[in-house]
Coordinates of C-alpha atoms and ligand atoms in Angstrom, one line a residue:
X66 CA -17.4 28.6 6.4
X67 CA -19.4 25.4 6.2
X68 CA -22.9 24.9 7.5
X69 CA -23.5 22.5 10.4
X70 CA -23.8 18.9 9.3
X71 CA -27.3 17.8 9.0
X72 CA -26.7 14.3 10.4
X73 CA -24.8 13.3 13.5
X74 CA -21.5 11.8 12.7
X75 CA -21.9 9.0 15.2
X76 CA -25.2 8.0 13.6
X77 CA -23.6 7.5 10.2
X78 CA -20.3 6.0 11.3
X79 CA -21.8 3.8 13.9
X80 CA -22.2 0.9 11.7
X81 CA -18.8 1.3 10.1
X82 CA -15.6 -0.3 11.4
X83 CA -12.5 1.8 11.9
X84 CA -10.9 0.4 8.8
X85 CA -14.0 1.4 6.8
X86 CA -14.4 5.0 7.9
X87 CA -10.8 5.8 8.7
X88 CA -7.8 6.7 6.6
X89 CA -4.7 4.5 6.6
X90 CA -1.4 6.4 6.6
X91 CA 1.6 4.4 5.4
X92 CA 5.1 5.1 6.8
X93 CA 8.3 3.8 5.2
X94 CA 10.1 3.7 8.5
X95 CA 13.6 4.1 7.1
X96 CA 12.5 7.5 5.8
X97 CA 10.3 9.1 8.4
X98 CA 12.4 10.3 11.3
X99 CA 16.0 9.4 12.3
X100 CA 16.3 9.9 16.1
X101 CA 19.8 8.5 16.6
X102 CA 21.8 10.1 13.8
X103 CA 22.5 7.0 11.7
X104 CA 20.8 8.3 8.6
X105 CA 18.0 5.8 8.9
X106 CA 14.6 6.5 10.4
X107 CA 13.6 4.5 13.5
X108 CA 10.7 3.8 15.9
X109 CA 11.5 6.5 18.5
X110 CA 11.5 8.9 15.5
X111 CA 8.0 7.8 14.5
X112 CA 6.7 8.0 18.1
X113 CA 7.9 11.5 18.3
X114 CA 6.0 12.4 15.2
X115 CA 2.7 10.7 16.2
X116 CA 1.1 14.1 17.2
X117 CA 1.8 15.3 13.7
X118 CA 0.2 12.2 12.2
X119 CA -2.8 12.6 14.5
X120 CA -3.2 16.2 13.4
X121 CA -3.7 14.9 9.8
X122 CA -7.0 13.3 10.8
X123 CA -6.0 9.8 9.9
X124 CA -7.2 6.7 11.7
X125 CA -4.4 4.1 11.4
X126 CA -0.7 4.1 10.8
X127 CA 0.8 1.2 8.7
X128 CA 4.5 0.7 9.1
X129 CA 6.4 -1.0 6.3
X130 CA 8.5 -3.9 7.8
X131 CA 10.5 -3.2 11.0
X132 CA 11.5 -6.8 11.8
X133 CA 15.0 -8.2 12.0
X134 CA 16.4 -8.3 8.5
X135 CA 19.6 -8.1 6.6
X136 CA 17.8 -5.4 4.6
X137 CA 18.7 -6.7 1.1
X138 CA 15.1 -5.7 0.2
X139 CA 15.0 -3.1 3.0
X140 CA 13.0 -5.2 5.5
X141 CA 10.8 -7.2 3.1
X142 CA 13.4 -9.9 3.7
X143 CA 12.6 -11.0 7.3
X144 CA 15.1 -12.9 9.4
X145 CA 13.0 -13.0 12.6
X146 CA 9.2 -12.3 12.4
X147 CA 8.9 -11.7 16.1
X148 CA 11.7 -9.2 16.7
X149 CA 12.5 -5.6 15.8
X150 CA 15.6 -4.9 13.8
X151 CA 18.1 -2.9 15.9
X152 CA 18.3 -0.3 13.2
X153 CA 14.7 0.6 14.0
X154 CA 14.8 0.0 17.8
X155 CA 13.6 -2.5 20.3
X156 CA 10.4 -4.4 21.2
X157 CA 10.1 -2.0 24.2
X158 CA 10.3 1.0 21.9
X159 CA 7.7 -0.6 19.7
X160 CA 5.4 -1.1 22.7
X161 CA 5.8 2.6 23.5
X162 CA 4.9 3.5 19.9
X163 CA 1.7 1.4 20.1
X164 CA 0.7 2.8 23.4
X165 CA 1.3 6.3 22.3
X166 CA -0.6 5.8 19.1
X167 CA -3.5 4.3 21.0
X168 CA -3.4 7.2 23.4
X169 CA -3.8 9.6 20.5
X170 CA -6.7 7.5 19.2
X171 CA -4.9 5.9 16.3
X172 CA -4.4 2.2 15.3
X173 CA -1.1 0.6 14.4
X174 CA -0.8 -1.8 11.4
X175 CA 2.3 -3.9 10.7
X176 CA 3.5 -5.2 7.4
X177 CA 3.3 -9.0 7.4
X178 CA 5.5 -10.8 4.8
X179 CA 4.3 -14.4 4.6
X180 CA 5.3 -15.4 1.1
X181 CA 9.0 -15.4 1.7
X182 CA 11.5 -15.0 4.5
X183 CA 15.1 -13.9 4.4
X184 CA 17.7 -16.6 3.5
X185 CA 19.2 -15.5 6.9
X186 CA 16.1 -16.8 8.7
X187 CA 16.9 -19.7 11.0
X188 CA 14.2 -21.7 9.2
X189 CA 16.0 -21.4 5.8
X190 CA 19.4 -22.0 7.4
X191 CA 18.1 -25.3 8.7
X192 CA 16.3 -26.1 5.4
X193 CA 19.4 -25.7 3.4
X194 CA 21.6 -27.6 5.8
X195 CA 20.4 -31.0 4.5
X196 CA 17.7 -32.6 2.4
X197 CA 16.4 -34.5 5.4
X198 CA 16.2 -31.6 7.8
X199 CA 12.6 -31.3 9.1
X200 CA 12.6 -27.6 7.9
X201 CA 13.6 -28.6 4.3
X202 CA 10.0 -28.7 3.2
X203 CA 9.3 -25.3 4.7
X204 CA 10.6 -23.9 1.4
X205 CA 10.0 -24.8 -2.2
X206 CA 12.6 -27.2 -3.7
X207 CA 12.7 -28.8 -7.1
X208 CA 15.2 -30.9 -9.0
X209 CA 17.0 -29.4 -12.0
X210 CA 15.5 -29.7 -15.5
X211 CA 17.0 -32.5 -17.5
X212 CA 19.7 -30.1 -18.9
X213 CA 20.7 -29.3 -15.3
X214 CA 19.2 -25.8 -15.5
X215 CA 16.4 -24.4 -13.4
X216 CA 13.3 -26.6 -13.1
X217 CA 11.2 -24.3 -15.4
X218 CA 11.1 -20.8 -16.9
X219 CA 9.6 -18.9 -13.9
X220 CA 11.0 -15.5 -13.4
X221 CA 11.7 -13.3 -10.3
X222 CA 9.9 -9.9 -10.0
X223 CA 13.4 -8.5 -9.8
X224 CA 14.5 -10.0 -13.1
X225 CA 16.2 -13.3 -13.9
X226 CA 15.1 -16.8 -12.9
X227 CA 12.9 -17.4 -9.8
X228 CA 15.2 -20.4 -9.0
X229 CA 18.6 -20.6 -7.4
X230 CA 20.7 -23.7 -7.2
X231 CA 21.8 -25.0 -3.9
X232 CA 25.1 -26.6 -5.0
X233 CA 25.4 -28.8 -2.0
X234 CA 22.1 -30.7 -2.6
X235 CA 21.9 -30.1 -6.3
X236 CA 18.3 -28.8 -5.9
X237 CA 16.9 -25.4 -6.8
X238 CA 14.8 -23.3 -4.4
X239 CA 12.1 -20.9 -5.4
X240 CA 12.2 -17.1 -4.9
X241 CA 9.7 -14.8 -6.5
X242 CA 12.0 -11.9 -5.5
X243 CA 15.7 -11.9 -4.6
X244 CA 17.6 -15.2 -4.2
X245 CA 18.0 -14.0 -0.5
X246 CA 14.1 -14.1 -0.3
X247 CA 13.3 -17.8 -0.5
X248 CA 9.6 -18.6 -0.9
X249 CA 8.0 -20.3 2.1
X250 CA 6.0 -23.4 1.3
X251 CA 2.5 -22.6 2.4
X252 CA 1.3 -26.1 1.5
X253 CA 3.1 -27.3 4.6
X254 CA 0.7 -27.0 7.6
X255 CA 3.6 -26.4 9.9
X256 CA 4.6 -23.3 8.0
X257 CA 1.1 -22.0 8.2
X258 CA 0.9 -22.7 11.9
X259 CA 4.2 -20.9 12.5
X260 CA 3.2 -18.0 10.4
X261 CA -0.2 -17.7 12.1
X262 CA 1.6 -17.6 15.4
X263 CA 3.4 -14.6 14.2
X264 CA 0.1 -12.8 13.7
X265 CA -1.0 -13.8 17.2
X266 CA 2.3 -12.6 18.7
X267 CA 1.8 -9.1 17.3
X268 CA -2.0 -8.9 18.0
X269 CA -1.2 -9.8 21.6
X270 CA 1.2 -6.9 21.7
X271 CA -1.7 -4.6 20.7
X272 CA -1.3 -4.4 16.9
X273 CA -4.6 -3.6 15.3
X274 CA -4.1 -4.8 11.8
X275 CA -1.7 -6.0 9.0
X276 CA -0.9 -5.1 5.5
X277 CA -0.1 -8.5 3.9
X278 CA 2.7 -8.5 1.5
X279 CA 2.1 -10.1 -2.0
X280 CA -0.7 -12.1 -0.6
X281 CA -1.8 -13.2 -4.1
X282 CA 1.5 -15.1 -4.5
X283 CA 1.3 -17.5 -1.6
X284 CA 0.9 -20.7 -3.5
X285 CA 2.3 -22.0 -6.8
X286 CA 0.8 -24.7 -9.1
X287 CA 2.4 -28.0 -8.2
X288 CA 2.9 -29.2 -11.7
X289 CA 5.7 -26.6 -12.2
X290 CA 4.9 -26.0 -15.8
X291 CA 6.6 -23.3 -17.8
X292 CA 4.6 -20.0 -17.8
X293 CA 3.5 -18.7 -21.3
X294 CA 5.2 -15.7 -23.0
X295 CA 3.4 -12.4 -22.7
X296 CA 2.8 -11.3 -26.3
X297 CA 2.5 -7.6 -25.2
X298 CA 5.9 -7.3 -23.5
X299 CA 8.1 -4.6 -24.9
X300 CA 11.8 -3.8 -24.4
X301 CA 12.2 -1.4 -21.5
X302 CA 9.6 -3.2 -19.5
X303 CA 10.5 -5.3 -16.5
X304 CA 11.8 -8.8 -17.2
X305 CA 9.0 -10.3 -15.1
X306 CA 6.5 -9.0 -17.6
X307 CA 7.9 -11.2 -20.3
X308 CA 5.7 -14.0 -19.0
X309 CA 2.1 -14.4 -18.0
X310 CA 1.7 -15.9 -14.6
X311 CA -1.0 -18.5 -14.5
X312 CA 1.0 -20.9 -12.3
X313 CA 2.7 -18.5 -9.8
X314 CA -0.2 -16.1 -9.0
X315 CA -3.8 -16.2 -7.7
X316 CA -4.0 -20.0 -7.1
X317 CA -7.0 -21.7 -5.5
X318 CA -4.9 -22.8 -2.5
X319 CA -4.0 -19.2 -1.8
X320 CA -7.6 -18.4 -1.3
X321 CA -7.8 -21.3 1.1
X322 CA -4.8 -20.1 3.1
X323 CA -6.2 -16.6 3.4
X324 CA -9.5 -18.0 4.8
X325 CA -7.4 -19.7 7.4
X326 CA -5.5 -16.5 8.1
X327 CA -8.7 -14.6 8.5
X328 CA -9.9 -17.0 11.2
X329 CA -6.7 -16.3 13.1
X330 CA -7.4 -12.5 12.9
X331 CA -11.0 -13.2 14.1
X332 CA -9.7 -14.8 17.3
X333 CA -9.0 -11.2 18.3
X334 CA -11.4 -8.2 18.5
X335 CA -11.7 -5.7 15.8
X336 CA -8.5 -6.5 13.9
X337 CA -8.1 -6.2 10.1
X338 CA -5.9 -7.1 7.2
X339 CA -5.4 -5.5 3.9
X340 CA -3.8 -7.6 1.1
X341 CA -1.4 -6.4 -1.5
X342 CA -2.9 -7.8 -4.7
X343 CA -2.2 -6.6 -8.3
X344 CA -5.1 -8.2 -10.2
X345 CA -7.9 -7.1 -12.5
X346 CA -11.2 -6.2 -10.8
X347 CA -12.9 -9.6 -11.4
X348 CA -10.1 -11.5 -9.7
X349 CA -9.4 -8.9 -7.0
X350 CA -12.8 -8.7 -5.4
X351 CA -13.0 -12.4 -4.6
X352 CA -10.2 -11.8 -2.1
X353 CA -12.8 -10.3 0.2
X354 CA -14.4 -13.7 0.5
X355 CA -18.0 -14.4 1.3
X356 CA -20.0 -13.9 4.5
X357 CA -19.4 -17.5 5.5
X358 CA -15.8 -17.7 4.3
X359 CA -14.2 -14.3 4.8
X360 CA -10.8 -13.4 3.5
X361 CA -9.0 -10.0 3.6
X362 CA -11.0 -7.1 5.0
X363 CA -9.6 -5.0 2.1
X364 CA -8.0 -6.2 -1.1
X365 CA -5.8 -3.3 -2.1
X366 CA -7.3 -1.5 -5.1
X367 CA -4.3 -0.1 -7.0
X368 CA -6.3 0.9 -10.1
X369 CA -6.0 4.6 -9.6
X370 CA -2.2 4.1 -9.9
X371 CA -2.5 1.9 -13.0
X372 CA -5.1 3.8 -15.0
X373 CA -4.4 6.6 -17.4
X374 CA -5.2 9.8 -15.6
X375 CA -8.3 10.9 -17.5
X376 CA -11.8 11.8 -16.3
X377 CA -13.4 9.1 -18.5
X378 CA -11.2 6.3 -17.5
X379 CA -11.3 7.1 -13.8
X380 CA -15.1 7.5 -13.9
X381 CA -15.6 4.2 -15.7
X382 CA -13.4 2.4 -13.2
X383 CA -15.0 4.0 -10.2
X384 CA -18.5 3.1 -11.5
X385 CA -17.7 -0.5 -12.1
X386 CA -15.6 -0.9 -8.9
X387 CA -18.3 0.6 -6.7
X388 CA -21.0 -1.5 -8.3
X389 CA -19.0 -4.7 -8.2
X390 CA -18.0 -4.1 -4.6
X391 CA -21.6 -3.6 -3.6
X392 CA -22.6 -6.8 -5.4
X393 CA -19.8 -8.7 -3.7
X394 CA -20.6 -7.3 -0.3
X395 CA -17.0 -6.0 -0.2
X396 CA -15.9 -2.6 1.2
X397 CA -14.0 -0.5 -1.4
X398 CA -10.6 1.1 -0.9
X399 CA -8.4 3.5 -2.9
X400 CA -4.7 4.0 -3.2
X401 CA -2.7 6.7 -5.1
X402 CA 0.8 5.8 -3.9
X403 CA 3.0 3.5 -1.9
X404 CA 6.7 2.6 -1.5
X405 CA 6.7 0.6 -4.8
X406 CA 5.1 3.2 -7.0
X407 CA 6.3 6.6 -8.2
X408 CA 4.9 9.6 -6.3
X409 CA 1.4 10.5 -7.5
X410 CA 2.1 14.2 -7.8
X411 CA 4.9 13.4 -10.3
X412 CA 2.6 11.0 -12.1
X413 CA -0.5 13.1 -12.6
X414 CA 1.4 16.4 -12.7
X415 CA 1.5 19.3 -10.2
X416 CA -1.6 20.9 -11.7
X417 CA -3.7 17.8 -11.0
X418 CA -2.3 17.0 -7.6
X419 CA -5.2 18.4 -5.6
X420 CA -7.7 16.9 -8.0
X421 CA -6.2 13.5 -7.3
X422 CA -6.0 14.1 -3.5
X423 CA -9.7 15.2 -3.5
X424 CA -10.7 12.1 -5.4
X425 CA -8.9 9.8 -3.1
X426 CA -10.5 11.2 0.0
X427 CA -14.1 11.5 -1.3
X428 CA -14.7 8.3 -3.2
X429 CA -16.6 5.6 -1.3
X430 CA -14.1 3.4 0.5
X431 CA -11.1 3.5 2.7
X432 CA -8.2 5.7 1.5
X433 CA -4.6 4.8 2.0
X434 CA -2.2 7.7 2.0
X435 CA 1.6 7.4 1.5
X436 CA 3.7 9.5 3.9
X437 CA 4.7 12.9 2.4
X438 CA 1.9 12.8 -0.2
X439 CA 0.0 15.2 2.2
X440 CA 2.8 17.7 1.4
X441 CA 3.0 17.1 -2.3
X442 CA 6.3 15.3 -2.1
X443 CA 7.6 14.3 -5.6
X444 CA 9.9 11.7 -7.1
X445 CA 13.5 12.4 -6.4
X446 CA 15.8 11.6 -9.2
X447 CA 18.6 9.3 -7.9
X448 CA 21.5 8.6 -10.2
X449 CA 22.4 5.0 -10.8
X450 CA 25.6 5.3 -8.7
X451 CA 23.5 6.3 -5.7
X452 CA 20.8 3.8 -6.3
X453 CA 20.2 1.3 -3.5
X454 CA 16.9 -0.5 -4.5
X455 CA 17.7 -4.0 -5.7
X456 CA 14.7 -3.8 -8.2
X457 CA 16.5 -0.9 -9.9
X458 CA 20.1 -2.3 -9.6
X459 CA 19.1 -5.6 -11.1
X460 CA 17.3 -3.9 -14.1
X461 CA 19.5 -1.0 -15.3
X462 CA 17.8 -1.1 -18.6
X463 CA 14.3 -0.5 -17.1
X464 CA 14.2 3.2 -16.3
X465 CA 11.3 3.1 -13.9
X466 CA 12.3 0.0 -12.0
X467 CA 14.0 1.7 -9.0
X468 CA 11.8 2.5 -6.1
X469 CA 14.3 4.9 -4.5
X470 CA 12.6 8.0 -6.0
X471 CA 9.5 7.5 -3.8
X472 CA 11.3 6.4 -0.7
X473 CA 13.3 9.6 0.1
X474 CA 13.3 11.1 3.6
X475 CA 10.3 13.0 5.0
X476 CA 10.5 16.7 4.6
X477 CA 9.9 18.3 8.0
X478 CA 11.6 21.7 7.9
X479 CA 14.0 23.9 6.0
X480 CA 17.7 23.4 6.9
X481 CA 20.0 20.5 7.3
X482 CA 18.5 17.2 6.2
X483 CA 15.1 18.8 6.3
X484 CA 14.8 17.8 10.0
X485 CA 14.8 14.1 9.0
X486 CA 18.2 13.5 10.5
X487 CA 20.6 15.6 12.5
X488 CA 22.9 18.0 10.7
X489 CA 26.1 16.4 9.4
X490 CA 24.5 13.0 9.0
X491 CA 24.2 11.5 5.5
X492 CA 20.7 10.1 5.1
X493 CA 20.4 6.6 3.5
X494 CA 18.7 8.3 0.5
X495 CA 19.2 11.9 -0.6
X496 CA 16.7 14.6 0.4
X497 CA 14.5 16.0 -2.3
X498 CA 15.9 19.2 -3.9
X499 CA 12.7 21.1 -3.0
X500 CA 12.9 20.1 0.7
X501 CA 13.7 23.7 1.8
X502 CA 10.4 24.9 0.5
X503 CA 8.2 21.8 0.5
X504 CA 8.1 20.8 4.1
X505 CA 5.8 20.5 7.1
X506 CA 7.1 23.6 8.8
X507 CA 6.7 25.8 5.7
X508 CA 3.2 24.5 5.1
X509 CA 2.0 24.2 8.7
X510 CA 0.8 27.8 9.1
X511 CA 0.0 28.6 5.5
X512 CA -3.8 28.2 5.2
X513 CA -3.4 27.6 1.4
X514 CA -0.7 24.9 1.6
X515 CA -1.1 21.3 0.3
X516 CA -0.8 20.1 3.9
X517 CA -3.7 22.3 5.0
X518 CA -5.7 21.3 2.0
X519 CA -5.2 17.7 3.0
X520 CA -6.4 18.6 6.5
X521 CA -9.4 20.4 5.1
X522 CA -10.4 17.2 3.3
X523 CA -10.0 15.0 6.3
X524 CA -12.1 17.6 8.3
X525 CA -14.8 17.4 5.7
X526 CA -14.9 13.6 6.2
X527 CA -15.5 14.3 9.9
X528 CA -18.0 17.1 9.3
X529 CA -20.0 15.3 6.6
X530 CA -20.1 11.6 7.4
X531 CA -21.9 11.1 4.1
X532 CA -18.4 11.0 2.7
X533 CA -17.7 7.9 4.8
X534 CA -20.8 5.8 4.5
X535 CA -22.8 7.5 1.8
X536 CA -23.7 6.0 -1.6
X537 CA -21.7 6.9 -4.6
X538 CA -23.2 7.8 -8.0
X539 CA -21.4 9.5 -10.9
X540 CA -23.1 12.3 -12.8
X541 CA -23.2 13.1 -16.5
X542 CA -21.8 16.4 -17.5
X543 CA -21.3 17.9 -21.0
X544 CA -17.5 17.7 -20.6
X545 CA -15.3 14.7 -21.1
X546 CA -12.6 16.2 -18.9
X547 CA -14.9 16.6 -15.9
X548 CA -15.6 13.8 -13.4
X549 CA -18.6 14.6 -11.2
X550 CA -20.1 12.4 -8.6
X551 CA -22.4 12.6 -5.6
X552 CA -22.4 10.9 -2.2
X553 CA -25.8 10.6 -0.5
X554 CA -27.0 9.3 2.7
X555 CA -29.8 10.0 5.2
X556 CA -30.9 13.2 3.4
X557 CA -27.4 14.5 3.1
X558 CA -25.8 15.1 -0.3
X559 CA -22.3 16.2 -1.3
X560 CA -21.3 16.7 -5.0
X561 CA -17.7 16.4 -6.0
X562 CA -16.6 18.1 -9.2
X563 CA -13.2 17.3 -10.6
X564 CA -11.8 19.1 -13.6
X565 CA -9.1 16.9 -15.1
X566 CA -8.4 19.4 -17.8
X567 CA -7.0 22.9 -18.2
X568 CA -10.2 24.4 -19.6
X569 CA -12.9 26.4 -17.7
X570 CA -16.0 24.3 -17.7
X571 CA -19.5 25.5 -17.2
X572 CA -21.6 23.0 -15.2
X573 CA -25.1 24.4 -15.2
X574 CA -27.6 22.5 -13.1
X575 CA -25.3 21.9 -10.1
X576 CA -26.1 24.2 -7.3
X577 CA -25.8 24.3 -3.5
X578 CA -23.2 25.6 -1.1
X579 CA -19.5 25.2 -2.0
X580 CA -17.7 23.7 1.1
X581 CA -14.3 23.3 -0.4
X582 CA -12.3 24.3 -3.5
X583 CA -8.8 23.2 -4.3
X584 CA -8.1 26.8 -5.5
X585 CA -8.3 28.2 -1.9
X586 CA -11.5 30.1 -2.1
X587 CA -15.2 29.3 -1.9
X588 CA -16.7 30.2 -5.3
X589 CA -20.4 30.3 -5.9
X590 CA -21.4 26.7 -6.6
X591 CA -23.0 27.7 -9.9
X592 CA -19.9 29.5 -11.2
X593 CA -17.8 27.7 -13.9
X594 CA -15.3 25.1 -12.7
X595 CA -11.9 26.5 -13.3
X596 CA -8.9 24.6 -14.9
X597 CA -7.7 21.8 -12.6
X598 CA -10.2 22.7 -9.9
X599 CA -11.7 20.3 -7.5
X600 CA -14.8 21.6 -5.8
X601 CA -17.1 20.0 -3.2
X602 CA -20.7 21.3 -2.9
X603 CA -23.3 20.6 -0.2
X604 CA -26.7 20.3 -1.8
Ligands
LIG837 C1 6.0 -6.3 -2.1 C2 6.5 -5.1 -1.4 C3 7.8 -4.7 -2.1 C4 8.8 -5.9 -1.9 C5 8.2 -7.2 -2.4 C6 8.9 -8.3 -1.9 O1 5.6 -6.1 -3.4 O2 5.6 -4.0 -1.4 O3 8.4 -3.5 -1.6 O4 10.0 -5.6 -2.6 O5 6.9 -7.3 -1.9 O6 8.7 -8.5 -0.6

């Protein structure tokens, strides 16, 4: 089908690190595989599915939090950073998972949640026990405003004030999320030391990298001034958007703490961290740091999620991001979905699903793939009575606030619970209504399935290393609904043609050998691009 690659893969990938040439596959552990019949996924379940994950051609598996937690935010509220929650398993089972992943040639990344702990954490329990407890300053406390209310107008991401009163002391503590997720005080060096030891603990256990939760929120401005109103806020949008956030986000101190964090990672060989950061490009790229003062290896680029899905907008962003990354000496990365964002197939529409998947896996930079997106899993409508996500429950008037729709169980096979949990068990979130037809088993042997299209894309990345390290350049076409670009390196060139529209588009002047089409055939490279087609040409 495809002609032999002209350049040896090792030659081209040799200079790239694993987190540059590899694909990161995100698992939401509650929803991957339930091995003990409690309706919630667990570590032995994931271990059992590692051969499947390896068959996808991904490099690393990122697990959303698996640490001890009261689960009020489903694990993003950590009560012990150095232990596994019994719901997910044990440290021994985690060691087995890591060993098995490594045996299969994959890396394991954990979700590190440094901005806040659970209020159940022993540190917070001590902090709240008295104002002179040594741990008091490990969290962020302020006296009430003169009227006795919260110290200022700061808001929680999950709606309402970012301050909760501790009646015993009369002081308020800060929480950018739930009241049960108090913000750690990163200004305190003891907090930093303790949190850096957490990283060392897991790296010593063999963990290869970390996704760092809300890393751009670590520090707040110490003047505790009110944040300004956002003039663009509209009813139906999240409460948190009512304000702009000059004092609670992206502070200079945060950059300092991340540089310190990076030095801890660099105590170990070949580890990496990717930071969760929702910021515009010019404030995002600085999170890579500079050669002398490095920060995160990858600052998550969420712009494919946030942009309108049009060829022009995506091209314009890809051009400026690629150029700015090169200028900043930063390695690019791309994301279409995660556990906080609605499924991308639902967002771009079924017709555009493969166009988006092709884009993700052929642009220059590390792709992150959310579990189930390789099958074309879609949002699952969850009625309010069945909703469990606090972000949704606290904002009933914001229709898109709940993240349950994108967190439903993995669809393995037709039949009870789609193979996610044993028959007769009620999963923690309902299965998708299409689980009987959209599942791994049904797609496994169908050469034209979404799953095998995904595998064809990852195979292309192996066969044509120009897709990993090659330069990116977008191409002009006569059509505003076509995004075309080429990747070139060492005499090898692949051209990617993406039809964002439903019209047939003639693209004279592009010729070569078609190596993949999203429409399951290999049309002549000079033939017109069909509606919603993604095509890759070797030339
Ligand atoms: C991050 C996580 C999200 C969580 C929040 C609080 O945004 O991705 O799921 O609710 O942080 O930890």
